PDB file of C-alpha atoms in Angstrom:
ATOM      1  CA  MET A 604     -38.185 -27.700-109.125  1.00 89.00           C
ATOM      2  CA  ARG A 605     -35.475 -30.082-107.997  1.00 94.00           C
ATOM      3  CA  LEU A 606     -31.875 -29.000-107.449  1.00 97.00           C
ATOM      4  CA  CYS A 607     -29.148 -31.393-108.567  1.00 97.00           C
ATOM      5  CA  ARG A 608     -25.665 -31.348-110.090  1.00 98.00           C
ATOM      6  CA  VAL A 609     -24.530 -31.959-113.660  1.00 98.00           C
ATOM      7  CA  VAL A 610     -21.906 -34.718-113.520  1.00 98.00           C
ATOM      8  CA  GLY A 611     -21.485 -35.200-117.255  1.00 97.00           C
ATOM      9  CA  VAL A 612     -22.365 -33.783-120.672  1.00 97.00           C
ATOM     10  CA  VAL A 613     -23.132 -36.344-123.396  1.00 96.00           C
ATOM     11  CA  ASP A 614     -23.839 -34.009-126.321  1.00 95.00           C
ATOM     12  CA  GLY A 615     -25.526 -30.705-127.095  1.00 95.00           C
ATOM     13  CA  ASP A 616     -28.910 -31.702-125.656  1.00 97.00           C
ATOM     14  CA  THR A 617     -28.098 -34.466-123.168  1.00 97.00           C
ATOM     15  CA  VAL A 618     -26.520 -34.376-119.710  1.00 98.00           C
ATOM     16  CA  LEU A 619     -25.952 -36.708-116.782  1.00 98.00           C
ATOM     17  CA  LEU A 620     -27.590 -35.523-113.558  1.00 98.00           C
ATOM     18  CA  ASP A 621     -26.809 -36.737-110.061  1.00 96.00           C
ATOM     19  CA  PHE A 622     -30.185 -37.956-108.780  1.00 91.00           C
ATOM     20  CA  ASP A 623     -29.618 -39.170-105.202  1.00 89.00           C
ATOM     21  CA  GLY A 624     -26.134 -40.456-105.969  1.00 92.00           C
ATOM     22  CA  THR A 625     -27.024 -42.028-109.319  1.00 93.00           C
ATOM     23  CA  ALA A 626     -25.897 -40.523-112.637  1.00 96.00           C
ATOM     24  CA  THR A 627     -29.111 -40.303-114.677  1.00 96.00           C
ATOM     25  CA  ARG A 628     -29.292 -39.486-118.390  1.00 97.00           C
ATOM     26  CA  PHE A 629     -31.452 -36.393-118.932  1.00 98.00           C
ATOM     27  CA  GLU A 630     -32.614 -34.935-122.249  1.00 97.00           C
ATOM     28  CA  LEU A 631     -33.114 -31.169-122.638  1.00 98.00           C
ATOM     29  CA  LEU A 632     -36.734 -30.856-123.694  1.00 97.00           C
ATOM     30  CA  ALA A 633     -37.943 -28.976-126.800  1.00 97.00           C
ATOM     31  CA  ILE A 634     -34.488 -28.704-128.387  1.00 97.00           C
ATOM     32  CA  ASN A 635     -32.322 -30.916-130.575  1.00 96.00           C
ATOM     33  CA  ALA A 636     -28.578 -30.729-131.177  1.00 95.00           C
ATOM     34  CA  PRO A 637     -26.328 -32.821-133.448  1.00 93.00           C
ATOM     35  CA  GLU A 638     -25.477 -36.136-131.785  1.00 90.00           C
ATOM     36  CA  TYR A 639     -21.897 -36.170-130.512  1.00 89.00           C
ATOM     37  CA  ILE A 640     -19.974 -39.433-130.175  1.00 83.00           C
ATOM     38  CA  GLU A 641     -16.539 -39.133-128.612  1.00 77.00           C
ATOM     39  CA  ARG A 642     -13.681 -40.391-130.814  1.00 70.00           C
ATOM     40  CA  ASP A 643     -16.021 -40.648-133.805  1.00 70.00           C
ATOM     41  CA  PRO A 644     -13.716 -40.418-136.871  1.00 68.00           C
ATOM     42  CA  SER A 645     -16.474 -38.736-138.885  1.00 68.00           C
ATOM     43  CA  PRO A 646     -18.511 -36.617-136.453  1.00 71.00           C
ATOM     44  CA  ARG A 647     -21.647 -34.826-137.604  1.00 76.00           C
ATOM     45  CA  ALA A 648     -21.237 -31.162-138.472  1.00 80.00           C
ATOM     46  CA  HIS A 649     -21.354 -28.904-135.413  1.00 89.00           C
ATOM     47  CA  ALA A 650     -21.770 -31.906-133.074  1.00 92.00           C
ATOM     48  CA  ARG A 651     -18.621 -31.222-131.067  1.00 92.00           C
ATOM     49  CA  GLU A 652     -19.310 -27.484-131.096  1.00 94.00           C
ATOM     50  CA  SER A 653     -22.756 -28.009-129.558  1.00 95.00           C
ATOM     51  CA  TRP A 654     -21.405 -30.464-126.988  1.00 95.00           C
ATOM     52  CA  PHE A 655     -18.673 -28.007-126.056  1.00 95.00           C
ATOM     53  CA  ALA A 656     -21.197 -25.165-125.667  1.00 97.00           C
ATOM     54  CA  LEU A 657     -23.421 -27.152-123.300  1.00 98.00           C
ATOM     55  CA  LYS A 658     -20.417 -28.350-121.304  1.00 97.00           C
ATOM     56  CA  SER A 659     -19.244 -24.758-120.936  1.00 97.00           C
ATOM     57  CA  LEU A 660     -22.688 -23.728-119.668  1.00 98.00           C
ATOM     58  CA  VAL A 661     -23.423 -26.457-117.124  1.00 98.00           C
ATOM     59  CA  GLY A 662     -20.452 -28.815-116.742  1.00 97.00           C
ATOM     60  CA  GLY A 663     -20.068 -29.424-113.005  1.00 97.00           C
ATOM     61  CA  GLU A 664     -22.780 -26.862-112.173  1.00 98.00           C
ATOM     62  CA  TRP A 665     -25.849 -27.097-109.960  1.00 98.00           C
ATOM     63  CA  VAL A 666     -29.119 -26.836-111.889  1.00 98.00           C
ATOM     64  CA  TYR A 667     -32.828 -26.738-111.159  1.00 98.00           C
ATOM     65  CA  VAL A 668     -34.840 -29.363-113.058  1.00 97.00           C
ATOM     66  CA  HIS A 669     -38.241 -28.237-114.366  1.00 97.00           C
ATOM     67  CA  ARG A 670     -40.436 -30.995-115.802  1.00 96.00           C
ATOM     68  CA  ASP A 671     -43.309 -30.683-118.262  1.00 96.00           C
ATOM     69  CA  PRO A 672     -46.098 -32.897-116.837  1.00 95.00           C
ATOM     70  CA  ALA A 673     -47.196 -33.656-120.394  1.00 94.00           C
ATOM     71  CA  VAL A 674     -43.735 -34.844-121.510  1.00 94.00           C
ATOM     72  CA  LEU A 675     -41.858 -36.490-118.634  1.00 94.00           C
ATOM     73  CA  GLU A 676     -39.951 -38.862-120.959  1.00 93.00           C
ATOM     74  CA  ASP A 677     -38.802 -38.919-124.559  1.00 90.00           C
ATOM     75  CA  ALA A 678     -39.615 -41.658-127.081  1.00 86.00           C
ATOM     76  CA  ALA A 679     -36.780 -43.800-125.707  1.00 88.00           C
ATOM     77  CA  GLY A 680     -38.085 -43.568-122.135  1.00 90.00           C
ATOM     78  CA  ARG A 681     -35.388 -41.167-120.935  1.00 93.00           C
ATOM     79  CA  ALA A 682     -36.175 -38.388-118.459  1.00 95.00           C
ATOM     80  CA  THR A 683     -36.596 -35.005-120.088  1.00 97.00           C
ATOM     81  CA  GLY A 684     -37.267 -31.415-119.064  1.00 97.00           C
ATOM     82  CA  PHE A 685     -35.835 -27.929-118.750  1.00 98.00           C
ATOM     83  CA  LEU A 686     -32.723 -26.898-116.818  1.00 98.00           C
ATOM     84  CA  PHE A 687     -32.236 -23.626-114.966  1.00 98.00           C
ATOM     85  CA  ARG A 688     -28.621 -23.016-113.960  1.00 98.00           C
ATOM     86  CA  SER A 689     -28.049 -22.086-110.316  1.00 96.00           C
ATOM     87  CA  PRO A 690     -27.746 -19.427-109.029  1.00 95.00           C
ATOM     88  CA  ASP A 691     -28.420 -17.107-112.015  1.00 96.00           C
ATOM     89  CA  MET A 692     -31.497 -19.131-113.175  1.00 97.00           C
ATOM     90  CA  LEU A 693     -30.355 -19.156-116.821  1.00 98.00           C
ATOM     91  CA  LEU A 694     -32.736 -21.324-118.889  1.00 98.00           C
ATOM     92  CA  VAL A 695     -30.158 -23.640-120.457  1.00 98.00           C
ATOM     93  CA  ASN A 696     -32.463 -25.012-123.178  1.00 98.00           C
ATOM     94  CA  LEU A 697     -33.166 -21.470-124.364  1.00 98.00           C
ATOM     95  CA  GLU A 698     -29.512 -20.414-124.185  1.00 98.00           C
ATOM     96  CA  MET A 699     -28.451 -23.302-126.427  1.00 98.00           C
ATOM     97  CA  VAL A 700     -31.026 -22.182-129.014  1.00 98.00           C
ATOM     98  CA  ARG A 701     -30.068 -18.511-128.627  1.00 98.00           C
ATOM     99  CA  GLN A 702     -26.408 -19.295-129.306  1.00 97.00           C
ATOM    100  CA  GLY A 703     -27.336 -21.406-132.330  1.00 97.00           C
ATOM    101  CA  HIS A 704     -26.080 -24.675-130.849  1.00 97.00           C
ATOM    102  CA  ALA A 705     -29.476 -26.421-130.848  1.00 97.00           C
ATOM    103  CA  GLU A 706     -32.693 -26.364-132.848  1.00 97.00           C
ATOM    104  CA  HIS A 707     -36.067 -25.642-131.273  1.00 97.00           C
ATOM    105  CA  GLN A 708     -38.491 -28.581-131.475  1.00 95.00           C
ATOM    106  CA  PRO A 709     -41.931 -26.968-130.852  1.00 94.00           C
ATOM    107  CA  LYS A 710     -43.872 -30.221-131.242  1.00 92.00           C
ATOM    108  CA  ARG A 711     -42.127 -31.774-128.239  1.00 92.00           C
ATOM    109  CA  SER A 712     -43.370 -29.229-125.669  1.00 93.00           C
ATOM    110  CA  VAL A 713     -45.365 -25.997-125.601  1.00 94.00           C
ATOM    111  CA  MET A 714     -43.473 -24.657-122.597  1.00 95.00           C
ATOM    112  CA  PHE A 715     -41.393 -21.549-123.377  1.00 96.00           C
ATOM    113  CA  ALA A 716     -42.295 -22.081-127.053  1.00 96.00           C
ATOM    114  CA  ASP A 717     -42.665 -18.382-127.903  1.00 96.00           C
ATOM    115  CA  SER A 718     -39.266 -17.461-126.436  1.00 96.00           C
ATOM    116  CA  LEU A 719     -37.534 -20.436-128.031  1.00 97.00           C
ATOM    117  CA  SER A 720     -39.005 -19.626-131.466  1.00 96.00           C
ATOM    118  CA  TRP A 721     -38.135 -15.930-131.169  1.00 97.00           C
ATOM    119  CA  TRP A 722     -34.485 -16.585-130.293  1.00 97.00           C
ATOM    120  CA  GLN A 723     -34.137 -19.267-132.949  1.00 97.00           C
ATOM    121  CA  ARG A 724     -35.181 -16.783-135.641  1.00 97.00           C
ATOM    122  CA  HIS A 725     -32.424 -14.431-134.506  1.00 97.00           C
ATOM    123  CA  ALA A 726     -29.862 -17.256-134.405  1.00 97.00           C
ATOM    124  CA  VAL A 727     -30.779 -18.282-137.959  1.00 97.00           C
ATOM    125  CA  GLU A 728     -30.570 -14.694-139.221  1.00 96.00           C
ATOM    126  CA  ALA A 729     -27.151 -14.267-137.593  1.00 96.00           C
ATOM    127  CA  GLU A 730     -25.998 -17.682-138.889  1.00 96.00           C
ATOM    128  CA  LYS A 731     -24.916 -18.737-135.425  1.00 95.00           C
ATOM    129  CA  GLY A 732     -23.688 -22.239-134.588  1.00 94.00           C
ATOM    130  CA  ILE A 733     -25.522 -24.940-136.527  1.00 94.00           C
ATOM    131  CA  TRP A 734     -27.029 -22.280-138.808  1.00 94.00           C
ATOM    132  CA  GLY A 735     -23.579 -21.246-140.048  1.00 90.00           C
ATOM    133  CA  ASP A 736     -21.452 -22.845-142.741  1.00 75.00           C
ATOM    134  CA  GLU A 737     -18.471 -24.005-140.681  1.00 63.00           C
ATOM    135  CA  PRO A 738     -18.081 -24.902-136.995  1.00 58.00           C
ATOM    136  CA  GLY A 739     -16.137 -22.393-134.955  1.00 52.00           C
ATOM    137  CA  VAL A 740     -12.701 -22.945-133.427  1.00 45.00           C
ATOM    138  CA  LEU A 741     -12.999 -24.722-130.069  1.00 48.00           C
ATOM    139  CA  VAL A 742     -10.871 -24.463-126.979  1.00 44.00           C
ATOM    140  CA  ASP A 743     -11.237 -27.353-124.544  1.00 47.00           C
ATOM    141  CA  PRO A 744     -12.827 -26.297-121.264  1.00 49.00           C
ATOM    142  CA  ALA A 745     -11.141 -26.739-117.923  1.00 46.00           C
ATOM    143  CA  PRO A 746     -11.205 -30.262-116.448  1.00 47.00           C
ATOM    144  CA  GLU A 747     -14.328 -31.153-114.528  1.00 51.00           C
ATOM    145  CA  VAL A 748     -14.050 -30.546-110.811  1.00 47.00           C
ATOM    146  CA  PRO A 749     -14.648 -33.353-108.286  1.00 51.00           C
ATOM    147  CA  VAL A 750     -18.213 -33.873-107.107  1.00 51.00           C
ATOM    148  CA  PRO A 751     -18.661 -31.689-103.990  1.00 53.00           C
ATOM    149  CA  GLU A 752     -20.571 -32.577-100.879  1.00 53.00           C
ATOM    150  CA  PRO A 753     -24.363 -32.194-101.174  1.00 59.00           C
ATOM    151  CA  MET A 754     -25.546 -28.628-100.792  1.00 54.00           C
ATOM    152  CA  PRO A 755     -26.560 -28.130 -97.140  1.00 51.00           C
ATOM    153  CA  GLU A 756     -29.971 -26.804 -96.224  1.00 56.00           C
ATOM    154  CA  LEU A 757     -29.988 -23.152 -95.339  1.00 50.00           C
ATOM    155  CA  LEU A 758     -30.607 -22.662 -91.639  1.00 50.00           C
ATOM    156  CA  PRO A 759     -32.409 -19.584 -90.310  1.00 58.00           C
ATOM    157  CA  VAL A 760     -30.059 -16.916 -89.031  1.00 49.00           C
ATOM    158  CA  PRO A 761     -30.621 -16.423 -85.291  1.00 53.00           C
ATOM    159  CA  LYS A 762     -31.805 -12.990 -84.302  1.00 59.00           C
ATOM    160  CA  VAL A 763     -29.206 -11.237 -82.188  1.00 52.00           C
ATOM    161  CA  VAL A 764     -30.601  -8.946 -79.520  1.00 57.00           C
ATOM    162  CA  PRO A 765     -28.002  -6.368 -78.470  1.00 58.00           C
ATOM    163  CA  THR A 766     -27.276  -6.226 -74.769  1.00 56.00           C
ATOM    164  CA  ALA A 767     -27.617  -2.809 -73.229  1.00 58.00           C
ATOM    165  CA  ILE A 768     -24.370  -1.576 -71.683  1.00 56.00           C
ATOM    166  CA  ALA A 769     -24.775   0.556 -68.606  1.00 60.00           C
ATOM    167  CA  PRO A 770     -22.836   3.832 -68.808  1.00 66.00           C
ATOM    168  CA  THR A 771     -19.844   4.223 -66.507  1.00 68.00           C
ATOM    169  CA  PRO A 772     -20.724   6.674 -63.697  1.00 76.00           C
ATOM    170  CA  GLU A 773     -18.680   9.867 -63.717  1.00 80.00           C
ATOM    171  CA  ARG A 774     -16.217  10.383 -60.885  1.00 84.00           C
ATOM    172  CA  THR A 775     -17.155  13.061 -58.361  1.00 88.00           C
ATOM    173  CA  VAL A 776     -15.045  15.579 -56.413  1.00 88.00           C
ATOM    174  CA  PHE A 777     -15.747  18.020 -53.607  1.00 90.00           C
ATOM    175  CA  LEU A 778     -15.858  21.817 -53.443  1.00 90.00           C
ATOM    176  CA  THR A 779     -15.347  23.875 -50.319  1.00 88.00           C
ATOM    177  CA  LYS A 780     -17.703  26.784 -49.696  1.00 82.00           C
ATOM    178  CA  SER A 781     -15.185  29.528 -50.467  1.00 82.00           C
ATOM    179  CA  GLY A 782     -12.276  27.740 -52.164  1.00 83.00           C
ATOM    180  CA  SER A 783     -11.275  27.826 -55.832  1.00 87.00           C
ATOM    181  CA  LYS A 784     -10.084  24.212 -56.030  1.00 90.00           C
ATOM    182  CA  TYR A 785     -11.725  20.812 -56.046  1.00 89.00           C
ATOM    183  CA  HIS A 786     -10.652  17.892 -53.865  1.00 86.00           C
ATOM    184  CA  THR A 787     -10.983  14.174 -53.268  1.00 89.00           C
ATOM    185  CA  LYS A 788     -12.760  12.851 -50.210  1.00 86.00           C
ATOM    186  CA  ASP A 789      -9.388  11.848 -48.751  1.00 86.00           C
ATOM    187  CA  CYS A 790      -7.958  15.359 -49.022  1.00 88.00           C
ATOM    188  CA  ARG A 791      -7.104  17.199 -45.797  1.00 86.00           C
ATOM    189  CA  TYR A 792      -9.193  20.121 -47.032  1.00 86.00           C
ATOM    190  CA  TYR A 793     -12.298  17.977 -47.254  1.00 86.00           C
ATOM    191  CA  SER A 794     -15.020  18.500 -44.673  1.00 86.00           C
ATOM    192  CA  PRO A 795     -18.581  17.218 -44.308  1.00 85.00           C
ATOM    193  CA  GLY A 796     -19.814  20.597 -45.475  1.00 84.00           C
ATOM    194  CA  CYS A 797     -18.199  20.264 -48.941  1.00 88.00           C
ATOM    195  CA  THR A 798     -20.406  20.013 -52.014  1.00 88.00           C
ATOM    196  CA  GLU A 799     -20.084  16.842 -54.133  1.00 90.00           C
ATOM    197  CA  VAL A 800     -20.184  17.499 -57.911  1.00 89.00           C
ATOM    198  CA  PRO A 801     -19.167  15.637 -61.097  1.00 90.00           C
ATOM    199  CA  ILE A 802     -15.541  16.306 -61.945  1.00 87.00           C
ATOM    200  CA  SER A 803     -16.537  17.697 -65.364  1.00 87.00           C
ATOM    201  CA  GLU A 804     -18.599  20.389 -63.655  1.00 87.00           C
ATOM    202  CA  ALA A 805     -15.855  21.184 -61.155  1.00 85.00           C
ATOM    203  CA  ARG A 806     -13.306  21.755 -63.935  1.00 88.00           C
ATOM    204  CA  LYS A 807     -15.390  24.546 -65.465  1.00 87.00           C
ATOM    205  CA  GLU A 808     -14.701  27.096 -62.689  1.00 87.00           C
ATOM    206  CA  HIS A 809     -12.206  25.420 -60.331  1.00 88.00           C
ATOM    207  CA  GLU A 810      -8.683  24.067 -60.383  1.00 90.00           C
ATOM    208  CA  PRO A 811      -7.458  20.716 -59.041  1.00 90.00           C
ATOM    209  CA  CYS A 812      -6.030  20.675 -55.559  1.00 90.00           C
ATOM    210  CA  LYS A 813      -2.228  20.358 -55.550  1.00 88.00           C
ATOM    211  CA  VAL A 814      -2.327  18.322 -52.342  1.00 87.00           C
ATOM    212  CA  CYS A 815      -4.750  15.482 -53.233  1.00 87.00           C
ATOM    213  CA  LYS A 816      -4.303  15.825 -57.026  1.00 87.00           C
ATOM    214  CA  PRO A 817      -7.834  14.692 -58.019  1.00 85.00           C
ATOM    215  CA  ASP A 818      -7.045  14.645 -61.778  1.00 83.00           C
ATOM    216  CA  GLN A 819      -4.477  11.891 -61.449  1.00 80.00           C
ATOM    217  CA  PRO A 820      -5.514   8.191 -61.725  1.00 72.00           C
ATOM    218  CA  GLY A 821      -6.559   6.989 -58.303  1.00 67.00           C
ATOM    219  CA  GLY A 822      -6.976  10.607 -57.139  1.00 62.00           C
TER     220      GLY A 822
END
Protein backbone atom coordinates (compact mmCIF):
# COMPACT_ATOMS: atom_id res chain seq x y z
CA MET A 1 0.00 0.00 0.00
CA ARG A 2 1.15 3.52 -0.78
CA LEU A 3 1.13 6.31 1.80
CA CYS A 4 0.07 9.76 0.62
CA ARG A 5 -1.83 12.81 1.86
CA VAL A 6 -5.38 13.96 1.16
CA VAL A 7 -5.14 17.53 -0.17
CA GLY A 8 -8.79 17.97 -1.08
CA VAL A 9 -12.26 16.43 -0.80
CA VAL A 10 -14.48 16.74 -3.88
CA ASP A 11 -17.61 14.97 -2.62
CA GLY A 12 -18.66 11.99 -0.53
CA ASP A 13 -16.72 9.44 -2.58
CA THR A 14 -13.97 11.46 -4.26
CA VAL A 15 -10.76 12.98 -2.90
CA LEU A 16 -7.61 14.62 -4.22
CA LEU A 17 -4.43 12.76 -3.28
CA ASP A 18 -0.90 14.12 -3.41
CA PHE A 19 0.91 11.66 -5.69
CA ASP A 20 4.54 12.84 -5.90
CA GLY A 21 3.58 16.51 -5.71
CA THR A 22 0.61 16.26 -8.08
CA ALA A 23 -3.00 16.49 -6.85
CA THR A 24 -4.67 13.42 -8.37
CA ARG A 25 -8.42 12.75 -8.38
CA PHE A 26 -9.16 9.45 -6.64
CA GLU A 27 -12.49 7.64 -6.41
CA LEU A 28 -13.36 5.54 -3.34
CA LEU A 29 -14.04 2.10 -4.78
CA ALA A 30 -17.23 0.08 -4.16
CA ILE A 31 -19.21 3.01 -2.75
CA ASN A 32 -21.29 5.83 -4.19
CA ALA A 33 -22.33 9.09 -2.56
CA PRO A 34 -24.51 11.94 -3.87
CA GLU A 35 -22.50 14.21 -6.17
CA TYR A 36 -21.64 17.49 -4.47
CA ILE A 37 -21.06 20.66 -6.50
CA GLU A 38 -19.95 23.68 -4.51
CA ARG A 39 -22.26 26.71 -4.81
CA ASP A 40 -24.90 24.60 -6.56
CA PRO A 41 -28.20 26.45 -5.93
CA SER A 42 -30.12 23.16 -5.95
CA PRO A 43 -27.80 20.50 -4.49
CA ARG A 44 -28.84 16.86 -4.42
CA ALA A 45 -30.26 15.60 -1.14
CA HIS A 46 -27.56 14.64 1.36
CA ALA A 47 -24.79 15.66 -1.07
CA ARG A 48 -23.26 18.28 1.22
CA GLU A 49 -23.75 16.03 4.25
CA SER A 50 -21.78 13.22 2.60
CA TRP A 51 -19.05 15.60 1.44
CA PHE A 52 -18.79 17.03 4.94
CA ALA A 53 -18.53 13.54 6.48
CA LEU A 54 -15.67 12.49 4.19
CA LYS A 55 -13.87 15.80 4.75
CA SER A 56 -14.15 15.31 8.50
CA LEU A 57 -12.67 11.81 8.19
CA VAL A 58 -9.69 12.43 5.90
CA GLY A 59 -9.31 16.15 5.13
CA GLY A 60 -5.59 16.90 5.41
CA GLU A 61 -4.84 13.38 6.69
CA TRP A 62 -2.29 10.81 5.58
CA VAL A 63 -3.86 7.68 4.10
CA TYR A 64 -2.74 4.33 2.75
CA VAL A 65 -4.00 3.58 -0.77
CA HIS A 66 -5.07 -0.02 -1.43
CA ARG A 67 -5.84 -0.86 -5.06
CA ASP A 68 -7.99 -3.68 -6.43
CA PRO A 69 -5.96 -5.17 -9.32
CA ALA A 70 -9.22 -5.97 -11.09
CA VAL A 71 -10.54 -2.38 -10.88
CA LEU A 72 -7.68 0.13 -11.05
CA GLU A 73 -9.85 2.79 -12.77
CA ASP A 74 -13.51 3.71 -12.97
CA ALA A 75 -15.50 4.06 -16.20
CA ALA A 76 -14.16 7.60 -16.67
CA GLY A 77 -10.54 6.46 -16.38
CA ARG A 78 -10.00 7.90 -12.89
CA ALA A 79 -7.88 6.08 -10.31
CA THR A 80 -9.91 4.17 -7.77
CA GLY A 81 -9.35 2.05 -4.68
CA PHE A 82 -9.70 1.84 -0.92
CA LEU A 83 -8.29 4.27 1.65
CA PHE A 84 -6.99 3.36 5.09
CA ARG A 85 -6.49 6.39 7.34
CA SER A 86 -3.11 6.64 9.05
CA PRO A 87 -2.25 5.81 11.77
CA ASP A 88 -5.45 4.08 13.02
CA MET A 89 -5.95 2.14 9.72
CA LEU A 90 -9.66 3.04 9.53
CA LEU A 91 -11.12 1.75 6.24
CA VAL A 92 -12.62 5.02 4.98
CA ASN A 93 -14.84 3.43 2.31
CA LEU A 94 -16.44 1.22 4.96
CA GLU A 95 -16.82 4.05 7.47
CA MET A 96 -18.73 6.17 4.95
CA VAL A 97 -21.15 3.27 4.40
CA ARG A 98 -21.40 2.55 8.14
CA GLN A 99 -22.36 6.16 8.86
CA GLY A 100 -24.93 6.12 6.06
CA HIS A 101 -23.15 8.73 3.94
CA ALA A 102 -22.52 6.43 0.96
CA GLU A 103 -24.13 3.43 -0.70
CA HIS A 104 -22.31 0.14 -1.20
CA GLN A 105 -21.82 -0.77 -4.87
CA PRO A 106 -21.05 -4.54 -4.77
CA LYS A 107 -20.75 -4.89 -8.55
CA ARG A 108 -17.77 -2.53 -8.67
CA SER A 109 -15.47 -4.65 -6.47
CA VAL A 110 -15.64 -7.85 -4.43
CA MET A 111 -13.09 -6.61 -1.91
CA PHE A 112 -14.53 -6.12 1.60
CA ALA A 113 -17.97 -6.84 0.09
CA ASP A 114 -19.30 -8.81 3.08
CA SER A 115 -18.37 -6.10 5.59
CA LEU A 116 -19.70 -3.31 3.39
CA SER A 117 -23.03 -5.12 2.88
CA TRP A 118 -23.37 -5.93 6.59
CA TRP A 119 -22.82 -2.32 7.70
CA GLN A 120 -25.09 -0.95 4.99
CA ARG A 121 -27.97 -3.08 6.28
CA HIS A 122 -27.50 -1.57 9.73
CA ALA A 123 -27.28 1.97 8.32
CA VAL A 124 -30.53 1.45 6.39
CA GLU A 125 -32.31 0.03 9.45
CA ALA A 126 -31.15 2.98 11.55
CA GLU A 127 -32.06 5.45 8.77
CA LYS A 128 -28.63 7.02 8.90
CA GLY A 129 -27.44 9.68 6.45
CA ILE A 130 -28.76 9.12 2.93
CA TRP A 131 -31.21 6.52 4.26
CA GLY A 132 -32.96 9.13 6.41
CA ASP A 133 -35.62 11.63 5.41
CA GLU A 134 -33.76 14.90 6.00
CA PRO A 135 -30.06 15.79 6.02
CA GLY A 136 -28.62 16.53 9.43
CA VAL A 137 -27.43 19.92 10.66
CA LEU A 138 -23.84 20.55 9.54
CA VAL A 139 -21.08 22.48 11.22
CA ASP A 140 -18.23 23.50 8.92
CA PRO A 141 -14.97 21.74 9.78
CA ALA A 142 -11.81 23.58 10.68
CA PRO A 143 -9.85 25.11 7.78
CA GLU A 144 -7.49 22.76 6.02
CA VAL A 145 -3.95 22.89 7.33
CA PRO A 146 -1.00 23.67 5.03
CA VAL A 147 0.63 20.74 3.28
CA PRO A 148 3.44 19.51 5.58
CA GLU A 149 6.84 18.29 4.54
CA PRO A 150 6.92 14.70 3.23
CA MET A 151 6.91 12.11 5.97
CA PRO A 152 10.55 11.12 6.63
CA GLU A 153 11.64 7.51 6.54
CA LEU A 154 11.99 5.95 9.94
CA LEU A 155 15.63 5.32 10.77
CA PRO A 156 16.70 2.42 12.98
CA VAL A 157 17.31 3.43 16.57
CA PRO A 158 20.98 2.85 17.44
CA LYS A 159 21.60 0.34 20.17
CA VAL A 160 23.13 2.00 23.20
CA VAL A 161 25.59 -0.15 25.12
CA PRO A 162 25.96 1.12 28.69
CA THR A 163 29.50 1.85 29.78
CA ALA A 164 30.56 0.13 32.95
CA ILE A 165 31.54 2.57 35.69
CA ALA A 166 34.31 1.41 37.96
CA PRO A 167 33.43 1.72 41.65
CA THR A 168 35.30 4.34 43.67
CA PRO A 169 37.81 2.59 45.98
CA GLU A 170 37.11 3.04 49.67
CA ARG A 171 39.54 5.15 51.67
CA THR A 172 41.75 3.24 54.11
CA VAL A 173 43.07 4.13 57.58
CA PHE A 174 45.56 2.54 59.95
CA LEU A 175 45.19 0.80 63.31
CA THR A 176 47.91 0.49 65.91
CA LYS A 177 48.37 -2.86 67.62
CA SER A 178 46.94 -1.82 70.98
CA GLY A 179 45.20 1.51 70.32
CA SER A 180 41.47 2.23 70.16
CA LYS A 181 41.66 4.86 67.42
CA TYR A 182 42.31 4.86 63.70
CA HIS A 183 44.75 7.18 61.94
CA THR A 184 45.91 8.51 58.60
CA LYS A 185 49.30 7.61 57.21
CA ASP A 186 50.50 11.14 58.00
CA CYS A 187 49.57 10.89 61.68
CA ARG A 188 52.39 10.99 64.24
CA TYR A 189 50.99 7.79 65.74
CA TYR A 190 51.42 5.92 62.49
CA SER A 191 54.19 3.34 62.27
CA PRO A 192 55.13 0.71 59.69
CA GLY A 193 53.64 -1.91 61.97
CA CYS A 194 50.10 -0.45 61.74
CA THR A 195 47.36 -2.45 60.05
CA GLU A 196 45.69 -0.87 56.99
CA VAL A 197 41.89 -1.39 56.86
CA PRO A 198 38.91 0.21 55.07
CA ILE A 199 37.58 3.15 57.04
CA SER A 200 34.13 1.51 57.25
CA GLU A 201 35.65 -1.45 59.08
CA ALA A 202 37.69 0.78 61.38
CA ARG A 203 34.59 2.71 62.47
CA LYS A 204 32.92 -0.43 63.81
CA GLU A 205 35.21 -0.81 66.86
CA HIS A 206 37.49 2.26 66.84
CA GLU A 207 37.24 6.01 67.11
CA PRO A 208 38.90 8.62 64.88
CA CYS A 209 42.17 10.06 66.06
CA LYS A 210 41.80 13.62 67.38
CA VAL A 211 45.26 14.54 66.10
CA CYS A 212 45.06 13.56 62.39
CA LYS A 213 41.23 13.66 62.21
CA PRO A 214 40.81 10.94 59.54
CA ASP A 215 37.03 11.52 59.17
CA GLN A 216 37.46 15.04 57.86
CA PRO A 217 37.83 15.70 54.08
CA GLY A 218 41.49 15.42 53.18
CA GLY A 219 42.16 13.52 56.43
